[in-house]
Short mmCIF file of C-alpha atoms and ligand atoms in Angstrom, two decimals:
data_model
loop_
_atom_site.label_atom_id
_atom_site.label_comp_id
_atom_site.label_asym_id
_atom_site.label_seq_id
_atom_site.Cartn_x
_atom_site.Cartn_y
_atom_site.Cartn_z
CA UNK A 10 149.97 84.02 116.60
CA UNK A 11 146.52 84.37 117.95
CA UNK A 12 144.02 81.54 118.64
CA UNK A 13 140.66 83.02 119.64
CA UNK A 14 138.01 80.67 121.01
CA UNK A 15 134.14 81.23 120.93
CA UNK A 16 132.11 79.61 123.70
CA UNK A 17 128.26 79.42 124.72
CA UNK A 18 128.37 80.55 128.57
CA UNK A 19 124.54 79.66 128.75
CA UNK A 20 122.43 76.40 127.83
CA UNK A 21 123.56 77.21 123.86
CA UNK A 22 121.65 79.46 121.32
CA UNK A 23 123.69 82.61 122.68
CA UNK A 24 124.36 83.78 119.40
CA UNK A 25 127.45 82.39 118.60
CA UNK A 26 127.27 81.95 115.04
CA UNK A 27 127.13 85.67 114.49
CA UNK A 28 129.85 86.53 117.43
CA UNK A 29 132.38 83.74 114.62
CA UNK A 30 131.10 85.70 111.80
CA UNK A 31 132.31 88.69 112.87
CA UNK A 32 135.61 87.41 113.95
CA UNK A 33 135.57 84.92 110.81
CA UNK A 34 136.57 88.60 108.76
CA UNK A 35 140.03 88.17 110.62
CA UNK A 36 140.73 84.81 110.72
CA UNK A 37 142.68 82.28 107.88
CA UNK A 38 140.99 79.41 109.85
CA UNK A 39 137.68 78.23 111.68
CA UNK A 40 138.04 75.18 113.86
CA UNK A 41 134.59 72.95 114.98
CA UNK A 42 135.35 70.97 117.85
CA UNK A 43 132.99 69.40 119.29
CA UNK A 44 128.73 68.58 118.55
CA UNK A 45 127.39 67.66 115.36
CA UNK A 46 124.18 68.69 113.50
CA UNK A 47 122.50 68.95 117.24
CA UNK A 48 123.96 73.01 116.67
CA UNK A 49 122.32 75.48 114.73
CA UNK A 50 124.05 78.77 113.61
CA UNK A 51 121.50 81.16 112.30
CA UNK A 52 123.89 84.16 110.39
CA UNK A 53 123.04 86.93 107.90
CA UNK A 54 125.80 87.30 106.11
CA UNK A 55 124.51 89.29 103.17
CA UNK A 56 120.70 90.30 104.37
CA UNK A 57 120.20 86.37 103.20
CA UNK A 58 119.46 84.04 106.13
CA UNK A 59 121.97 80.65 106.45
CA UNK A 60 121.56 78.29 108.91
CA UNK A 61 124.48 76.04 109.45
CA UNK A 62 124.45 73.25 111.30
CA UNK A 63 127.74 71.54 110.80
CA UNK A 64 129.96 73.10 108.87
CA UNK A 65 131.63 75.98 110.80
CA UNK A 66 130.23 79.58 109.99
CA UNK A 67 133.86 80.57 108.62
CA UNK A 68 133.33 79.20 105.52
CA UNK A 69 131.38 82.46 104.59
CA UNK A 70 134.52 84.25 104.56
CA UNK A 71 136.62 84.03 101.88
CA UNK A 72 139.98 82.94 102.15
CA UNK A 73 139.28 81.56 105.42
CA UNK A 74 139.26 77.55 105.82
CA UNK A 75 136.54 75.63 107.68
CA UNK A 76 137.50 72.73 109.68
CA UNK A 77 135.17 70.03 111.27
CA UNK A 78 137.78 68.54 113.91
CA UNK A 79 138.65 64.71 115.55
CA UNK A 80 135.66 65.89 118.31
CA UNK A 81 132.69 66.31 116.13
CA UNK A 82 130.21 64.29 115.02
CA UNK A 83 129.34 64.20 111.99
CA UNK A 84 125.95 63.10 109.76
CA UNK A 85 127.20 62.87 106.00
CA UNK A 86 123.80 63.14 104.83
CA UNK A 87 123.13 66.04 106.83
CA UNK A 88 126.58 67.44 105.63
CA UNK A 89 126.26 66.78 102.11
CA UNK A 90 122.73 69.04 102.06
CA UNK A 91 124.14 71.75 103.68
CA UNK A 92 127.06 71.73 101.45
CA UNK A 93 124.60 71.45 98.48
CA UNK A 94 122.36 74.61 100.47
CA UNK A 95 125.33 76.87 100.74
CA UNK A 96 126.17 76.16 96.47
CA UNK A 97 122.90 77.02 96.12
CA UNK A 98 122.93 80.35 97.80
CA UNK A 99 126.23 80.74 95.80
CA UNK A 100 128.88 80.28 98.16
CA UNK A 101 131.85 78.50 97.04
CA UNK A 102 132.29 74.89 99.20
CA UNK A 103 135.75 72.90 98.01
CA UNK A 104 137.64 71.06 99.76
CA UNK A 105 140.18 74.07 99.51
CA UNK A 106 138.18 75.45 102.20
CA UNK A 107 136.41 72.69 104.12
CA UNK A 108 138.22 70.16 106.44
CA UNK A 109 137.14 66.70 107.61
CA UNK A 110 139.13 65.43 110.48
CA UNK A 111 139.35 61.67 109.62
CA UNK A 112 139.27 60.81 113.39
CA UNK A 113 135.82 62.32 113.64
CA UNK A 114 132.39 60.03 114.07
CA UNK A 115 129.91 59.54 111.75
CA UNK A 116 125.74 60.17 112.67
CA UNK A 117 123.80 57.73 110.48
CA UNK A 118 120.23 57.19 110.63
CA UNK A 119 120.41 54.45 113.27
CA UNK A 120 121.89 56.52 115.57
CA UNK A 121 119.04 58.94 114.51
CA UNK A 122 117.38 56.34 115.51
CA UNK A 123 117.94 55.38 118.42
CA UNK A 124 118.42 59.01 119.48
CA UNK A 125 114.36 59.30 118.95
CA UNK A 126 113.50 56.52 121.18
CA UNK A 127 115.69 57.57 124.19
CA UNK A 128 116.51 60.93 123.58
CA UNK A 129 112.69 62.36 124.72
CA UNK A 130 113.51 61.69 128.61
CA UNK A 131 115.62 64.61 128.38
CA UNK A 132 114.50 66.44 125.13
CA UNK A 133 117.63 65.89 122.91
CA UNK A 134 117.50 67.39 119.16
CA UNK A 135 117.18 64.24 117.64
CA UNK A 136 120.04 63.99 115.84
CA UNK A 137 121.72 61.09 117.14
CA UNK A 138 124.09 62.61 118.96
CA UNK A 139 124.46 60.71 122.31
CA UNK A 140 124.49 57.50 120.64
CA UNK A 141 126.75 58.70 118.44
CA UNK A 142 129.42 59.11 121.15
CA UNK A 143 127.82 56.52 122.91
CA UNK A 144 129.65 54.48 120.07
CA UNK A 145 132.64 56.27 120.30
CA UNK A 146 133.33 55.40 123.97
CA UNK A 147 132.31 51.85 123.30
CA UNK A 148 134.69 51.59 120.76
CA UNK A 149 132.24 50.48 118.04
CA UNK A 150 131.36 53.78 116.37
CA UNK A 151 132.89 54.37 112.79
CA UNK A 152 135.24 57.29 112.31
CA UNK A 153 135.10 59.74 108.91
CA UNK A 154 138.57 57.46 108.07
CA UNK A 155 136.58 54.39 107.12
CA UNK A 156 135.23 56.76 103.93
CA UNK A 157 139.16 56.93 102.89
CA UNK A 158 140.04 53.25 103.18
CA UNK A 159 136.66 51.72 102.11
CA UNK A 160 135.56 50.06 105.24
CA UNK A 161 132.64 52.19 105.86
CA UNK A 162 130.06 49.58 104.30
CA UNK A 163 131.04 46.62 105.90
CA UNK A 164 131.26 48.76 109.21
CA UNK A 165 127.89 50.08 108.22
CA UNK A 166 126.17 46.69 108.26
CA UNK A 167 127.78 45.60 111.20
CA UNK A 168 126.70 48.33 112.96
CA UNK A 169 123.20 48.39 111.95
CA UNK A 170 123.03 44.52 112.89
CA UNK A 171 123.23 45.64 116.65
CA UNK A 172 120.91 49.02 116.43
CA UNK A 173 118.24 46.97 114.93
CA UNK A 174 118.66 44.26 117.53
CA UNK A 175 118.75 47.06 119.83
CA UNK A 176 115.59 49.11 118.83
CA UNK A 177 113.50 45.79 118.59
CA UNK A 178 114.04 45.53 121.86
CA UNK A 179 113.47 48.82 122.70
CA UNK A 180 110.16 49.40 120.93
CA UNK A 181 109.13 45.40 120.24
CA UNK A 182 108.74 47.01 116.37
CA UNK A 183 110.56 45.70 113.27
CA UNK A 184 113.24 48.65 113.01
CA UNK A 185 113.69 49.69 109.68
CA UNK A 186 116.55 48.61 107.14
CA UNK A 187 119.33 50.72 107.42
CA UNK A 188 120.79 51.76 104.07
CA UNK A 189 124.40 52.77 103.37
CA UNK A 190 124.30 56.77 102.32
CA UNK A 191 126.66 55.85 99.77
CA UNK A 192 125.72 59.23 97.77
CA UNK A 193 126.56 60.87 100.50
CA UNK A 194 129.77 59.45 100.88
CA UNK A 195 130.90 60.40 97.77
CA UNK A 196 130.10 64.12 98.39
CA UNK A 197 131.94 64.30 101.44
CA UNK A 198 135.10 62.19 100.90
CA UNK A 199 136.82 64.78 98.94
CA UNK A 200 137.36 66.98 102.28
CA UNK A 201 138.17 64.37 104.42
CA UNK A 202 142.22 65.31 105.14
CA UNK A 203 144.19 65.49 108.28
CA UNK A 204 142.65 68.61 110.55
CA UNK A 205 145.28 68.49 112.71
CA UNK A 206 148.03 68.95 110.44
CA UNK A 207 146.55 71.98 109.27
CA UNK A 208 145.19 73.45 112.43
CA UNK A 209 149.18 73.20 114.07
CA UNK A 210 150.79 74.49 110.47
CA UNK A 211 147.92 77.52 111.02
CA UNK A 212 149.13 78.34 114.73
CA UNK A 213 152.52 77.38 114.58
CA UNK A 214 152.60 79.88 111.53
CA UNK A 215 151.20 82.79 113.26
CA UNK A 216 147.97 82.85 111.46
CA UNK A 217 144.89 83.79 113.51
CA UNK A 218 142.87 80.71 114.25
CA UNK A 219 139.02 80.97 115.32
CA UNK A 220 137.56 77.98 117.63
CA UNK A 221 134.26 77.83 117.50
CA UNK A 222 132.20 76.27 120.44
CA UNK A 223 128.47 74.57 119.63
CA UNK A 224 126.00 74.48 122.53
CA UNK A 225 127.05 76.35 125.38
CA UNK A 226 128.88 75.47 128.72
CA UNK A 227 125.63 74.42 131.07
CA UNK A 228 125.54 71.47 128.58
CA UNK A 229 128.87 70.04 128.44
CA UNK A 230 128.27 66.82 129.35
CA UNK A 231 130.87 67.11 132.53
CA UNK A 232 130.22 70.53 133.65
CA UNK A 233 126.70 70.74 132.66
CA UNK A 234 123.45 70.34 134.22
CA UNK A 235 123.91 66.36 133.66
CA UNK A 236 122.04 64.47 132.64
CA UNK A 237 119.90 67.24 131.18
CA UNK A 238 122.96 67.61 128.68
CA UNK A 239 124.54 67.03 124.92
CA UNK A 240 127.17 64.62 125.23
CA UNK A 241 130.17 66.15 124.28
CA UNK A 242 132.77 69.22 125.94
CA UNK A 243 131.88 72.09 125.05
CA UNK A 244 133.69 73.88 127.16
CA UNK A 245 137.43 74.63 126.60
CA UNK A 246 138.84 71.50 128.09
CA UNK A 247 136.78 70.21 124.35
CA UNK A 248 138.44 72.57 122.03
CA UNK A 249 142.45 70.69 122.77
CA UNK A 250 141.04 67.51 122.47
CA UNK A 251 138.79 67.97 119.70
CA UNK A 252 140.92 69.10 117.44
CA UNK A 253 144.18 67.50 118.54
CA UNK A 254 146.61 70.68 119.10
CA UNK A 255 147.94 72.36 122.40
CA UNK A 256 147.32 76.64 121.44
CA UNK A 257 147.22 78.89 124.27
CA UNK A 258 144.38 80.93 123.66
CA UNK A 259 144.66 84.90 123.65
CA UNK A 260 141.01 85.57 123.88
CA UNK A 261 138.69 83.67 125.45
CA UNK A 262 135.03 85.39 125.06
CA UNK A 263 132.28 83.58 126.76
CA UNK A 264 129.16 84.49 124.32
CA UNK A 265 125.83 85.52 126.77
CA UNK A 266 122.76 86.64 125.85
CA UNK A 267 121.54 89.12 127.16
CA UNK A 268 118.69 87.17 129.34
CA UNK A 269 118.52 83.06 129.27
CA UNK A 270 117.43 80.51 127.26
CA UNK A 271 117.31 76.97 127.35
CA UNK A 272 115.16 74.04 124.91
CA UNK A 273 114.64 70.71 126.16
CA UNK A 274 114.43 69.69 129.53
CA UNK A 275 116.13 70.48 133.33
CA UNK A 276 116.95 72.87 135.28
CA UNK A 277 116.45 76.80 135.15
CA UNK A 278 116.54 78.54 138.12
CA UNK A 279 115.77 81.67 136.37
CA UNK A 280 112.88 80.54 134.65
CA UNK A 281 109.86 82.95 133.72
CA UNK A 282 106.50 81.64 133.52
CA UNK A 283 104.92 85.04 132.93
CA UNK A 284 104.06 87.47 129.90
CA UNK A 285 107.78 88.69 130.33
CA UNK A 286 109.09 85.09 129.24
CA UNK A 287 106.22 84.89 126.81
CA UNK A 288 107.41 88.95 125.83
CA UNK A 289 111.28 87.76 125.50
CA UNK A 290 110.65 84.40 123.41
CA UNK A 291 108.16 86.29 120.95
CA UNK A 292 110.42 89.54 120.52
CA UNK A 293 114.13 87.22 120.39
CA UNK A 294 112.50 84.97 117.65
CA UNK A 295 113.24 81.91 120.47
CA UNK A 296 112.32 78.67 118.43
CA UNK A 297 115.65 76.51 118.15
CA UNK A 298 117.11 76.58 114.87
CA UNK A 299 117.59 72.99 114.75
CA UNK A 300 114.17 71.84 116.17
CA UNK A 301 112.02 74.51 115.99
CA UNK A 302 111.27 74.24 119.65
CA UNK A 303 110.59 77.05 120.99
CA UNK A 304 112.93 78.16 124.00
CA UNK A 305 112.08 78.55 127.34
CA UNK A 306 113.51 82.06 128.73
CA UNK A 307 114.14 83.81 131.97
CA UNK A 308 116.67 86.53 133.52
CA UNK A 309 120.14 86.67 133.17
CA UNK A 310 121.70 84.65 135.74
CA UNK A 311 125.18 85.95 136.99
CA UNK A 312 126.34 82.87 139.20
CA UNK A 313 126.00 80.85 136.15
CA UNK A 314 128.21 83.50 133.94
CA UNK A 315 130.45 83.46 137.26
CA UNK A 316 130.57 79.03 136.99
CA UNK A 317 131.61 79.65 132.95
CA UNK A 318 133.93 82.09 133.93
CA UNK A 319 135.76 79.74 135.86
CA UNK A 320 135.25 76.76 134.04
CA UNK A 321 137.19 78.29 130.93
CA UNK A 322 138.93 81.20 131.97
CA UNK A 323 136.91 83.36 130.30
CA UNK A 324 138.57 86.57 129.54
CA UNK A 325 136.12 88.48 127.88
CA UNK A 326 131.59 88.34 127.31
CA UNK A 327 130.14 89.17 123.87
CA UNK A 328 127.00 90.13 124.50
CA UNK A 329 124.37 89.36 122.43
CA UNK A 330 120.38 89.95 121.66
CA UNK A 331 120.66 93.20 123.89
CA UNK A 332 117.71 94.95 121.59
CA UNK A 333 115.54 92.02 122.55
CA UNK A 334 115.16 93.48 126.25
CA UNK A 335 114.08 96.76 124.96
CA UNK A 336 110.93 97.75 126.39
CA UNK A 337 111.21 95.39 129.47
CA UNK A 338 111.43 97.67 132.94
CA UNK A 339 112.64 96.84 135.46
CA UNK A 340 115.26 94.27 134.10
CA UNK A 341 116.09 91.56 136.60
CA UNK A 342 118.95 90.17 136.99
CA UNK A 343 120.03 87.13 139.71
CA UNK A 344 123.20 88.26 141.26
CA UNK A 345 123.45 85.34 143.89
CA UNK A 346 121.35 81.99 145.59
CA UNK A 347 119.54 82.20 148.95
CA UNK A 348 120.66 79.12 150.94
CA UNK A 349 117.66 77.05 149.54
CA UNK A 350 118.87 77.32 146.07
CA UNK A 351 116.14 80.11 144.82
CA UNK A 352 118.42 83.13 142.56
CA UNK A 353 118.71 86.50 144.59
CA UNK A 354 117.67 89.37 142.15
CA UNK A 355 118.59 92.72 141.59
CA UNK A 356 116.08 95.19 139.71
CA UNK A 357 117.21 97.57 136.81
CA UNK A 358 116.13 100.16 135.28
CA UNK A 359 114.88 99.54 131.69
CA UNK A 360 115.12 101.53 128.39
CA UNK A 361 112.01 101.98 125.68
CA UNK A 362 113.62 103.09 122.23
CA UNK A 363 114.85 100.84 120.12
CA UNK A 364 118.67 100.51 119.92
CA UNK A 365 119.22 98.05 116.77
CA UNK A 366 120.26 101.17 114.55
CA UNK A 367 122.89 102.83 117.60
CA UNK A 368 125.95 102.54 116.08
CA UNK A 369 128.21 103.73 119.06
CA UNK A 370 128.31 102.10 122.14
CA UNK A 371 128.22 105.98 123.43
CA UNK A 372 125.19 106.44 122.09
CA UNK A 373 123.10 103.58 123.54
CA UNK A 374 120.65 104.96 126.25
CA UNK A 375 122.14 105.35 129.48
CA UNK A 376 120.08 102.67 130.60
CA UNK A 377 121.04 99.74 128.61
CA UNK A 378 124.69 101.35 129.15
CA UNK A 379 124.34 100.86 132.19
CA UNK A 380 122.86 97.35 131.99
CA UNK A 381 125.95 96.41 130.42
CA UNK A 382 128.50 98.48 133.01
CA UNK A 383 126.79 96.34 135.79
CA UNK A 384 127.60 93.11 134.36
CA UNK A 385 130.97 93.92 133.66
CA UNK A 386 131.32 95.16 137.45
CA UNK A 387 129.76 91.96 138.79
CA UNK A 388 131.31 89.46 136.42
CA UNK A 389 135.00 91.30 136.83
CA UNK A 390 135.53 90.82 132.72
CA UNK A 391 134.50 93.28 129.76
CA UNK A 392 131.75 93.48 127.71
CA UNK A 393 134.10 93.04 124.61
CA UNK A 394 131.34 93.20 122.26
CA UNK A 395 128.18 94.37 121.84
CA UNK A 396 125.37 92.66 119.56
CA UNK A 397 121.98 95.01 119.40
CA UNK A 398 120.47 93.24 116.04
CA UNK A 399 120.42 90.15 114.37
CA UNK A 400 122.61 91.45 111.16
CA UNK A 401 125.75 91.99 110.87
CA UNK A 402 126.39 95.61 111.02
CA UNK A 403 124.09 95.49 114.67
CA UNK A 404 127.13 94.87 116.05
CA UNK A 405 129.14 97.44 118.37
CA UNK A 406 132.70 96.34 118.61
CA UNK A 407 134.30 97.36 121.78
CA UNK A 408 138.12 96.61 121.67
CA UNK A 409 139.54 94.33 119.31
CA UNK A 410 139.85 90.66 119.65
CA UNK A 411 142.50 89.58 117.46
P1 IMP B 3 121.47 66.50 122.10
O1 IMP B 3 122.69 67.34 121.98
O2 IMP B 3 120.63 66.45 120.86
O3 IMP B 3 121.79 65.13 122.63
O4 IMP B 3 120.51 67.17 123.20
C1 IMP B 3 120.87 67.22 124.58
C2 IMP B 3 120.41 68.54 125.19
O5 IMP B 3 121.18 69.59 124.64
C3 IMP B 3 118.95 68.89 124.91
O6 IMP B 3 118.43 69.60 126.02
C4 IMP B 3 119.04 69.82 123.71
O7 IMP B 3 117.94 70.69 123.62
C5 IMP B 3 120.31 70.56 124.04
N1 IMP B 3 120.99 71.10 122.85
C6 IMP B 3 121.73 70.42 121.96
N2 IMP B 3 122.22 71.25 121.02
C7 IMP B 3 121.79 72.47 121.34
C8 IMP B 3 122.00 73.77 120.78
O8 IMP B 3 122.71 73.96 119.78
N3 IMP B 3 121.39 74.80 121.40
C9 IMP B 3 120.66 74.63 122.52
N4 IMP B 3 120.44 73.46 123.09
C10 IMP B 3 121.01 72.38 122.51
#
């Protein structure tokens, strides 16, 4: 059997959704674990541009089932429009291959909400995340199973009944009336059925399973740079809980572009405040795909990679957005901290031509070659694959994951 798991090593938007896509091709199932609509996937898997935001990027693939796992939360409205969005587009969406863990948490607009009112202090995507498992630790949130049994109304109400108490407070203004998305809930109740189950049949049967991280491992909400994080695990500790079966993974690739990023607020030590950040965010397209934010960027920060190493036994780096530094000379890269905190950098040389069409990892210049041979050397793991374009043939494949 082989269990592969896909994890952000920086502050999320590494380019994960196209690292799953490519392994998607080999895998019978894609397992979310952890996040909710707060992600943002942007893929190309035909030239045409899908954004996903919940429903895990393996659903692209035919014959390959997507499950939403016990650790996500999950906005039915939000997941009934993408599910509509991908129909659209002409993919096929049943619940023959889309999963809804029953134990998972629903999103509604109050904890929208909410999210809006106290989310700014730390710049949160607004989609109701941290109150969602806010809820869930309090032991008054109100799991996908409440769609099977037909609590979810009554539950609803109740549960509205304190938010609006709550945001009066909060804001002195009448809070709105929150309505049941009963629509919704008819959309999505067809693919609620037990995750679990099916995630242990997959392993257990020897099929390849695909985990598939959201936001990277500087915002778990533990190992992060709290508070200025999302509130879930998403490192790999997240992936056993979240989706309720013990696997041993046999590869572990930590997904890191090939500079940093980071949207919303805290700390960066890496940080550029110069026309080389400005350079980086205009050439890598960064404006989050959920918010439209655009991302704050700086060098590639090796302690960091080293900290995400550790923290999930990372065996392996895809390496993504490498075309973006193009053009950039020297290259810096921070290869340690000076006692008072402030990164130690190396310099690089850079490379000028543009290396989205190379279609050998031979044939890249010997710059950005060597780019990537120093961060193997440093980090102590490979560069198992390399990403020099946003599609999905911009992809140099190293050794084989599965
Ligand atoms: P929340 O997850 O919306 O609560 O936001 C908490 C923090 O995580 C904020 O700094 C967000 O910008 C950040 N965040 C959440 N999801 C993502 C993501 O998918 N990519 C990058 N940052 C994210």
């Amino acid at each position: 059997m082989s269990c592969c798991i896909v994890l952000g090593a920086q502050w999320g938007d590494e380019g994960k959704g196209k690292i799953v896509d490519l392994l998607s091709a080999e895998a019978e199932v894609v397992v979310r674990f952890q996040g909710g609509a707060n992600a943002g996937h942007t893929i190309y898997p035909d030239g045409r541009k899908v954004v996903l935001h919940l429903v895990p990027s393996g659903i692209l693939r035919q014959g390959c089932v997507a499950v939403i796992g016990n650790g996500c939360v999950v906005d039915i409205v939000e997941l009934a429009e993408e599910i509509a969005a991908l129909r659209n587009m002409g993919w096929s969406v049943s619940p023959d291959n889309l999963v809804l863990s029953p134990g998972a948490h629903l999103v509604t607009a109050m904890h929208r909400a909410l999210d809006g009112v106290e989310g700014g202090k730390i710049g949160t995507t607004g989609r109701g995340i941290g109150p969602t498992y806010a809820d869930k630790s309090r032991r008054v949130g109100i799991r996908i199973e409440s769609l099977l049994d037909g609590s979810f109304p009554e539950r609803f109400q109740a549960l509205a009944s304190r938010y609006r108490a709550q945001l009066h407070e909060l804001t002195g203004e009448v809070p709105p009336d929150f309505v049941v998305p009963t629509e919704a809930v008819e959309v999505v109740r067809p693919f609620v059925r037990d995750a679990r189950q099916l995630i242990l049949d997959a392993a257990r049967g020897g099929r390849n399973v695909l985990y598939e991280g959201a936001q990277g491992t500087l915002l778990d909400v533990d190992h992060g740079t709290w508070p200025f994080v999302t509130s879930s695990t998403t490192t790999i500790g997240g992936a056993l809980s979240g989706a309720g079966v013990w696997v041993d993974f046999t590869a572990r690739i930590g997904v890191v572009k090939a500079y940093t990023t980071r949207v919303g607020h805290g700390p960066f030590p890496t940080e550029l405040h110069d026309e080389v950040g400005a350079a980086l965010q205009e050439r890598g397209k960064e404006f989050g795909a959920t918010t439209g934010r655009p991302r704050r960027c700086g060098w590639l920060d090796l302690p960091l990679l080293r900290y995400a190493i550790d923290v999930n036994g990372l065996d392996r780096i895809a390496l993504t957005k490498l075309d973006v530094l193009g053009g950039v000379d020297p290259i810096r890269v921070a290869v340690g901290r000076y006692d008072n905190g402030d990164p130690v950098y190396e310099d690089l040389p850079g490379w000028a031509e543009d290396i989205t069409a190379v279609q050998r990892f031979a044939d890249l210049p010997t710059a950005c070659r060597d780019y990537v041979g120093f961060l193997e050397e440093q980090l102590g793991i490979p560069a198992a694959i390399v990403s020099t374009g946003a599609h999905r043939d911009h992809t140099l494949v190293r050794s084989s994951v599965w």
